[in-house]
Amino acid sequence: MPTSLAHHYHQALRDQDILNQLRTHYPDGPTLHQLAPLDQLHIGGIAASKRLLGLLDQSAPMVLDIGAGLGGLMRQGAALGFHLTGLDITHRFNVLNQAISQLTMTQPLNNSPAGTLRCVTGDACALPFSDASFDAVLFQHSLMNMPDPARVLAECRRVLRPGGQLVMHEVVSGPHSEALRFPVPWAEGPAHSHLLSLSELTQTLEASGFKIQHCEDWSHTALEWRQRQRQKEQAPLTAVLSPQWVFGERFMQMGKNLLENLANGAINVVEISTRC
């Protein structure tokens, strides 16, 4: 029987070690960039999150982040004035996310006051929120873990207000999907990897009532970013924080496979903005 998705993510998580490391090295509170090696584990890092948040309407501040992980995107959004609710199926991620936020001195990135943060443990197939309660929904490397995307997107449509946004930065199947190598950060093997092709993803979005306004494939940029990260990961471990604090030693193979999957066209990376 395959392990649960939550177990995949928390089995090597060094919760208390991470908090002790943050308190020791950043007694005044870590900045968003200092946290990024830990909480911005998606392809593209903090720059990709900035792009994604830049697609949101600043005047519509209530945002749901589905698959929030350790909260890097949430804290970055709050610094822009958005009010973020993060949903994740991994409860230990949510607990650590909240603890990191309490240590972090989130400084506003514009003239708006910093937004609020809350975390909820739950399944995206049955969102624990009332109808029309959010202005926007975010996905960042999270839909790929969900075996029933149509049901998830129907739930997103339900909790969005009329005219609301659904914005995503996702990994999709590439032209050589048969070459996909495991493990990767989102899955040890096929059981938890549910990649759609870009055409399948856009068709599912449209069938769920979303109108696509922006769709960009930036796999080339993603590959260049991943190549730079791989060089850093192969250097002696002197960094205060790294993905290994989340994934353990297995991240070295995950990172290697991720680079090869991008280079071989097994996966692509896309950025999509829609409205309902």
PDB file of N, CA, C and O in Angstrom, residues 30-80:
ATOM      1  N   PRO A  30      14.075  36.011  10.643  1.00  0.00           N
ATOM      2  CA  PRO A  30      14.610  35.866   9.281  1.00  0.00           C
ATOM      3  C   PRO A  30      13.825  36.706   8.278  1.00  0.00           C
ATOM      4  O   PRO A  30      12.632  36.958   8.445  1.00  0.00           O
ATOM      5  N   THR A  31      14.508  37.121   7.224  1.00  0.00           N
ATOM      6  CA  THR A  31      13.841  37.814   6.125  1.00  0.00           C
ATOM      7  C   THR A  31      13.276  36.787   5.149  1.00  0.00           C
ATOM      8  O   THR A  31      13.593  35.592   5.216  1.00  0.00           O
ATOM      9  N   LEU A  32      12.466  37.248   4.210  1.00  0.00           N
ATOM     10  CA  LEU A  32      11.909  36.359   3.204  1.00  0.00           C
ATOM     11  C   LEU A  32      13.012  35.683   2.391  1.00  0.00           C
ATOM     12  O   LEU A  32      12.919  34.498   2.069  1.00  0.00           O
ATOM     13  N   HIS A  33      14.058  36.418   2.056  1.00  0.00           N
ATOM     14  CA  HIS A  33      15.136  35.839   1.256  1.00  0.00           C
ATOM     15  C   HIS A  33      15.958  34.844   2.063  1.00  0.00           C
ATOM     16  O   HIS A  33      16.451  33.846   1.507  1.00  0.00           O
ATOM     17  N   GLN A  34      16.137  35.090   3.347  1.00  0.00           N
ATOM     18  CA  GLN A  34      16.864  34.132   4.181  1.00  0.00           C
ATOM     19  C   GLN A  34      16.102  32.824   4.328  1.00  0.00           C
ATOM     20  O   GLN A  34      16.695  31.751   4.417  1.00  0.00           O
ATOM     21  N   LEU A  35      14.782  32.900   4.325  1.00  0.00           N
ATOM     22  CA  LEU A  35      13.948  31.709   4.448  1.00  0.00           C
ATOM     23  C   LEU A  35      13.813  30.934   3.141  1.00  0.00           C
ATOM     24  O   LEU A  35      13.454  29.747   3.154  1.00  0.00           O
ATOM     25  N   ALA A  36      14.071  31.567   2.024  1.00  0.00           N
ATOM     26  CA  ALA A  36      13.752  30.995   0.713  1.00  0.00           C
ATOM     27  C   ALA A  36      14.334  29.596   0.472  1.00  0.00           C
ATOM     28  O   ALA A  36      13.652  28.752  -0.126  1.00  0.00           O
ATOM     29  N   PRO A  37      15.565  29.268   0.914  1.00  0.00           N
ATOM     30  CA  PRO A  37      16.059  27.897   0.671  1.00  0.00           C
ATOM     31  C   PRO A  37      15.234  26.825   1.382  1.00  0.00           C
ATOM     32  O   PRO A  37      15.341  25.644   1.040  1.00  0.00           O
ATOM     33  N   LEU A  38      14.414  27.243   2.336  1.00  0.00           N
ATOM     34  CA  LEU A  38      13.596  26.314   3.099  1.00  0.00           C
ATOM     35  C   LEU A  38      12.139  26.314   2.664  1.00  0.00           C
ATOM     36  O   LEU A  38      11.513  25.254   2.551  1.00  0.00           O
ATOM     37  N   ASP A  39      11.588  27.504   2.418  1.00  0.00           N
ATOM     38  CA  ASP A  39      10.132  27.603   2.226  1.00  0.00           C
ATOM     39  C   ASP A  39       9.716  27.991   0.813  1.00  0.00           C
ATOM     40  O   ASP A  39       8.529  28.186   0.551  1.00  0.00           O
ATOM     41  N   GLN A  40      10.679  28.113  -0.121  1.00  0.00           N
ATOM     42  CA  GLN A  40      10.371  28.396  -1.525  1.00  0.00           C
ATOM     43  C   GLN A  40      10.959  27.264  -2.364  1.00  0.00           C
ATOM     44  O   GLN A  40      11.838  27.476  -3.202  1.00  0.00           O
ATOM     45  N   LEU A  41      10.462  26.051  -2.132  1.00  0.00           N
ATOM     46  CA  LEU A  41      11.084  24.857  -2.714  1.00  0.00           C
ATOM     47  C   LEU A  41      10.637  24.565  -4.142  1.00  0.00           C
ATOM     48  O   LEU A  41      11.122  23.629  -4.758  1.00  0.00           O
ATOM     49  N   HIS A  42       9.699  25.322  -4.662  1.00  0.00           N
ATOM     50  CA  HIS A  42       9.250  25.154  -6.042  1.00  0.00           C
ATOM     51  C   HIS A  42      10.328  25.624  -7.016  1.00  0.00           C
ATOM     52  O   HIS A  42      11.231  26.383  -6.648  1.00  0.00           O
ATOM     53  N   ILE A  43      10.211  25.192  -8.258  1.00  0.00           N
ATOM     54  CA  ILE A  43      11.153  25.607  -9.303  1.00  0.00           C
ATOM     55  C   ILE A  43      11.007  27.109  -9.531  1.00  0.00           C
ATOM     56  O   ILE A  43       9.912  27.619  -9.744  1.00  0.00           O
ATOM     57  N   GLY A  44      12.120  27.820  -9.474  1.00  0.00           N
ATOM     58  CA  GLY A  44      12.088  29.263  -9.680  1.00  0.00           C
ATOM     59  C   GLY A  44      12.226  30.068  -8.411  1.00  0.00           C
ATOM     60  O   GLY A  44      12.506  31.266  -8.451  1.00  0.00           O
ATOM     61  N   GLY A  45      11.994  29.426  -7.254  1.00  0.00           N
ATOM     62  CA  GLY A  45      12.208  30.084  -5.980  1.00  0.00           C
ATOM     63  C   GLY A  45      11.406  31.348  -5.773  1.00  0.00           C
ATOM     64  O   GLY A  45      10.283  31.515  -6.258  1.00  0.00           O
ATOM     65  N   ILE A  46      12.004  32.295  -5.045  1.00  0.00           N
ATOM     66  CA  ILE A  46      11.297  33.500  -4.631  1.00  0.00           C
ATOM     67  C   ILE A  46      10.936  34.395  -5.816  1.00  0.00           C
ATOM     68  O   ILE A  46       9.918  35.100  -5.804  1.00  0.00           O
ATOM     69  N   ALA A  47      11.740  34.346  -6.888  1.00  0.00           N
ATOM     70  CA  ALA A  47      11.437  35.152  -8.074  1.00  0.00           C
ATOM     71  C   ALA A  47      10.167  34.650  -8.761  1.00  0.00           C
ATOM     72  O   ALA A  47       9.360  35.446  -9.255  1.00  0.00           O
ATOM     73  N   ALA A  48       9.978  33.329  -8.790  1.00  0.00           N
ATOM     74  CA  ALA A  48       8.756  32.775  -9.375  1.00  0.00           C
ATOM     75  C   ALA A  48       7.536  33.162  -8.555  1.00  0.00           C
ATOM     76  O   ALA A  48       6.466  33.446  -9.107  1.00  0.00           O
ATOM     77  N   SER A  49       7.680  33.198  -7.236  1.00  0.00           N
ATOM     78  CA  SER A  49       6.566  33.624  -6.382  1.00  0.00           C
ATOM     79  C   SER A  49       6.215  35.087  -6.631  1.00  0.00           C
ATOM     80  O   SER A  49       5.040  35.460  -6.638  1.00  0.00           O
ATOM     81  N   LYS A  50       7.229  35.911  -6.834  1.00  0.00           N
ATOM     82  CA  LYS A  50       6.981  37.328  -7.123  1.00  0.00           C
ATOM     83  C   LYS A  50       6.185  37.485  -8.410  1.00  0.00           C
ATOM     84  O   LYS A  50       5.243  38.278  -8.484  1.00  0.00           O
ATOM     85  N   ARG A  51       6.546  36.707  -9.425  1.00  0.00           N
ATOM     86  CA  ARG A  51       5.807  36.737 -10.698  1.00  0.00           C
ATOM     87  C   ARG A  51       4.352  36.334 -10.492  1.00  0.00           C
ATOM     88  O   ARG A  51       3.435  36.963 -11.018  1.00  0.00           O
ATOM     89  N   LEU A  52       4.163  35.259  -9.732  1.00  0.00           N
ATOM     90  CA  LEU A  52       2.819  34.735  -9.525  1.00  0.00           C
ATOM     91  C   LEU A  52       1.954  35.744  -8.778  1.00  0.00           C
ATOM     92  O   LEU A  52       0.812  36.021  -9.174  1.00  0.00           O
ATOM     93  N   LEU A  53       2.483  36.316  -7.711  1.00  0.00           N
ATOM     94  CA  LEU A  53       1.732  37.299  -6.932  1.00  0.00           C
ATOM     95  C   LEU A  53       1.466  38.564  -7.741  1.00  0.00           C
ATOM     96  O   LEU A  53       0.459  39.244  -7.524  1.00  0.00           O
ATOM     97  N   GLY A  54       2.342  38.860  -8.689  1.00  0.00           N
ATOM     98  CA  GLY A  54       2.145  40.032  -9.535  1.00  0.00           C
ATOM     99  C   GLY A  54       0.953  39.918 -10.463  1.00  0.00           C
ATOM    100  O   GLY A  54       0.495  40.924 -11.021  1.00  0.00           O
ATOM    101  N   LEU A  55       0.422  38.707 -10.637  1.00  0.00           N
ATOM    102  CA  LEU A  55      -0.761  38.506 -11.473  1.00  0.00           C
ATOM    103  C   LEU A  55      -2.061  38.783 -10.725  1.00  0.00           C
ATOM    104  O   LEU A  55      -3.129  38.834 -11.339  1.00  0.00           O
ATOM    105  N   LEU A  56      -1.994  38.959  -9.412  1.00  0.00           N
ATOM    106  CA  LEU A  56      -3.202  39.161  -8.608  1.00  0.00           C
ATOM    107  C   LEU A  56      -3.636  40.615  -8.595  1.00  0.00           C
ATOM    108  O   LEU A  56      -2.820  41.534  -8.668  1.00  0.00           O
ATOM    109  N   ASP A  57      -4.941  40.815  -8.449  1.00  0.00           N
ATOM    110  CA  ASP A  57      -5.486  42.161  -8.272  1.00  0.00           C
ATOM    111  C   ASP A  57      -5.196  42.637  -6.860  1.00  0.00           C
ATOM    112  O   ASP A  57      -5.642  42.013  -5.889  1.00  0.00           O
ATOM    113  N   GLN A  58      -4.496  43.744  -6.724  1.00  0.00           N
ATOM    114  CA  GLN A  58      -4.173  44.267  -5.397  1.00  0.00           C
ATOM    115  C   GLN A  58      -5.427  44.695  -4.637  1.00  0.00           C
ATOM    116  O   GLN A  58      -5.455  44.678  -3.407  1.00  0.00           O
ATOM    117  N   SER A  59      -6.476  45.039  -5.380  1.00  0.00           N
ATOM    118  CA  SER A  59      -7.708  45.510  -4.741  1.00  0.00           C
ATOM    119  C   SER A  59      -8.612  44.371  -4.283  1.00  0.00           C
ATOM    120  O   SER A  59      -9.691  44.616  -3.742  1.00  0.00           O
ATOM    121  N   ALA A  60      -8.215  43.132  -4.517  1.00  0.00           N
ATOM    122  CA  ALA A  60      -9.005  41.965  -4.116  1.00  0.00           C
ATOM    123  C   ALA A  60      -8.123  41.100  -3.220  1.00  0.00           C
ATOM    124  O   ALA A  60      -7.464  40.170  -3.696  1.00  0.00           O
ATOM    125  N   PRO A  61      -8.092  41.388  -1.924  1.00  0.00           N
ATOM    126  CA  PRO A  61      -7.005  40.874  -1.084  1.00  0.00           C
ATOM    127  C   PRO A  61      -7.168  39.488  -0.483  1.00  0.00           C
ATOM    128  O   PRO A  61      -6.207  38.943   0.050  1.00  0.00           O
ATOM    129  N   MET A  62      -8.368  38.889  -0.532  1.00  0.00           N
ATOM    130  CA  MET A  62      -8.577  37.619   0.174  1.00  0.00           C
ATOM    131  C   MET A  62      -8.141  36.458  -0.722  1.00  0.00           C
ATOM    132  O   MET A  62      -8.785  36.167  -1.746  1.00  0.00           O
ATOM    133  N   VAL A  63      -7.048  35.781  -0.342  1.00  0.00           N
ATOM    134  CA  VAL A  63      -6.392  34.808  -1.221  1.00  0.00           C
ATOM    135  C   VAL A  63      -6.239  33.467  -0.506  1.00  0.00           C
ATOM    136  O   VAL A  63      -5.818  33.409   0.656  1.00  0.00           O
ATOM    137  N   LEU A  64      -6.567  32.400  -1.226  1.00  0.00           N
ATOM    138  CA  LEU A  64      -6.373  31.034  -0.746  1.00  0.00           C
ATOM    139  C   LEU A  64      -5.195  30.405  -1.474  1.00  0.00           C
ATOM    140  O   LEU A  64      -5.181  30.342  -2.705  1.00  0.00           O
ATOM    141  N   ASP A  65      -4.205  29.935  -0.724  1.00  0.00           N
ATOM    142  CA  ASP A  65      -3.031  29.244  -1.277  1.00  0.00           C
ATOM    143  C   ASP A  65      -3.219  27.756  -1.019  1.00  0.00           C
ATOM    144  O   ASP A  65      -3.144  27.293   0.128  1.00  0.00           O
ATOM    145  N   ILE A  66      -3.468  26.983  -2.079  1.00  0.00           N
ATOM    146  CA  ILE A  66      -3.715  25.547  -1.950  1.00  0.00           C
ATOM    147  C   ILE A  66      -2.408  24.778  -2.110  1.00  0.00           C
ATOM    148  O   ILE A  66      -1.741  24.883  -3.139  1.00  0.00           O
ATOM    149  N   GLY A  67      -2.062  24.007  -1.083  1.00  0.00           N
ATOM    150  CA  GLY A  67      -0.766  23.332  -1.055  1.00  0.00           C
ATOM    151  C   GLY A  67       0.308  24.293  -0.607  1.00  0.00           C
ATOM    152  O   GLY A  67       1.348  24.422  -1.242  1.00  0.00           O
ATOM    153  N   ALA A  68       0.060  24.957   0.523  1.00  0.00           N
ATOM    154  CA  ALA A  68       0.899  26.080   0.948  1.00  0.00           C
ATOM    155  C   ALA A  68       2.267  25.671   1.460  1.00  0.00           C
ATOM    156  O   ALA A  68       3.156  26.511   1.576  1.00  0.00           O
ATOM    157  N   GLY A  69       2.451  24.385   1.793  1.00  0.00           N
ATOM    158  CA  GLY A  69       3.764  23.945   2.255  1.00  0.00           C
ATOM    159  C   GLY A  69       4.209  24.673   3.505  1.00  0.00           C
ATOM    160  O   GLY A  69       3.451  24.811   4.464  1.00  0.00           O
ATOM    161  N   LEU A  70       5.440  25.174   3.491  1.00  0.00           N
ATOM    162  CA  LEU A  70       5.972  25.876   4.652  1.00  0.00           C
ATOM    163  C   LEU A  70       5.746  27.375   4.596  1.00  0.00           C
ATOM    164  O   LEU A  70       6.277  28.115   5.424  1.00  0.00           O
ATOM    165  N   GLY A  71       4.962  27.841   3.607  1.00  0.00           N
ATOM    166  CA  GLY A  71       4.428  29.193   3.670  1.00  0.00           C
ATOM    167  C   GLY A  71       5.233  30.304   3.043  1.00  0.00           C
ATOM    168  O   GLY A  71       4.940  31.475   3.279  1.00  0.00           O
ATOM    169  N   GLY A  72       6.223  29.987   2.218  1.00  0.00           N
ATOM    170  CA  GLY A  72       7.001  31.058   1.603  1.00  0.00           C
ATOM    171  C   GLY A  72       6.166  31.989   0.748  1.00  0.00           C
ATOM    172  O   GLY A  72       6.286  33.214   0.833  1.00  0.00           O
ATOM    173  N   LEU A  73       5.308  31.410  -0.105  1.00  0.00           N
ATOM    174  CA  LEU A  73       4.434  32.222  -0.946  1.00  0.00           C
ATOM    175  C   LEU A  73       3.468  33.032  -0.098  1.00  0.00           C
ATOM    176  O   LEU A  73       3.190  34.197  -0.395  1.00  0.00           O
ATOM    177  N   MET A  74       2.970  32.441   0.978  1.00  0.00           N
ATOM    178  CA  MET A  74       2.036  33.146   1.868  1.00  0.00           C
ATOM    179  C   MET A  74       2.679  34.387   2.487  1.00  0.00           C
ATOM    180  O   MET A  74       2.110  35.487   2.455  1.00  0.00           O
ATOM    181  N   ARG A  75       3.861  34.218   3.054  1.00  0.00           N
ATOM    182  CA  ARG A  75       4.512  35.354   3.712  1.00  0.00           C
ATOM    183  C   ARG A  75       4.895  36.430   2.705  1.00  0.00           C
ATOM    184  O   ARG A  75       4.805  37.632   3.005  1.00  0.00           O
ATOM    185  N   GLN A  76       5.290  36.014   1.513  1.00  0.00           N
ATOM    186  CA  GLN A  76       5.610  36.986   0.467  1.00  0.00           C
ATOM    187  C   GLN A  76       4.352  37.746   0.057  1.00  0.00           C
ATOM    188  O   GLN A  76       4.397  38.959  -0.174  1.00  0.00           O
ATOM    189  N   GLY A  77       3.221  37.044  -0.043  1.00  0.00           N
ATOM    190  CA  GLY A  77       1.968  37.710  -0.374  1.00  0.00           C
ATOM    191  C   GLY A  77       1.495  38.642   0.725  1.00  0.00           C
ATOM    192  O   GLY A  77       0.994  39.744   0.451  1.00  0.00           O
ATOM    193  N   ALA A  78       1.657  38.227   1.978  1.00  0.00           N
ATOM    194  CA  ALA A  78       1.251  39.081   3.095  1.00  0.00           C
ATOM    195  C   ALA A  78       2.057  40.373   3.123  1.00  0.00           C
ATOM    196  O   ALA A  78       1.537  41.441   3.476  1.00  0.00           O
ATOM    197  N   ALA A  79       3.333  40.288   2.743  1.00  0.00           N
ATOM    198  CA  ALA A  79       4.171  41.485   2.700  1.00  0.00           C
ATOM    199  C   ALA A  79       3.697  42.475   1.641  1.00  0.00           C
ATOM    200  O   ALA A  79       4.030  43.666   1.694  1.00  0.00           O
ATOM    201  N   LEU A  80       2.910  41.995   0.682  1.00  0.00           N
ATOM    202  CA  LEU A  80       2.333  42.862  -0.355  1.00  0.00           C
ATOM    203  C   LEU A  80       0.941  43.369   0.028  1.00  0.00           C
ATOM    204  O   LEU A  80       0.328  44.101  -0.736  1.00  0.00           O
TER     205      LEU A  80
END
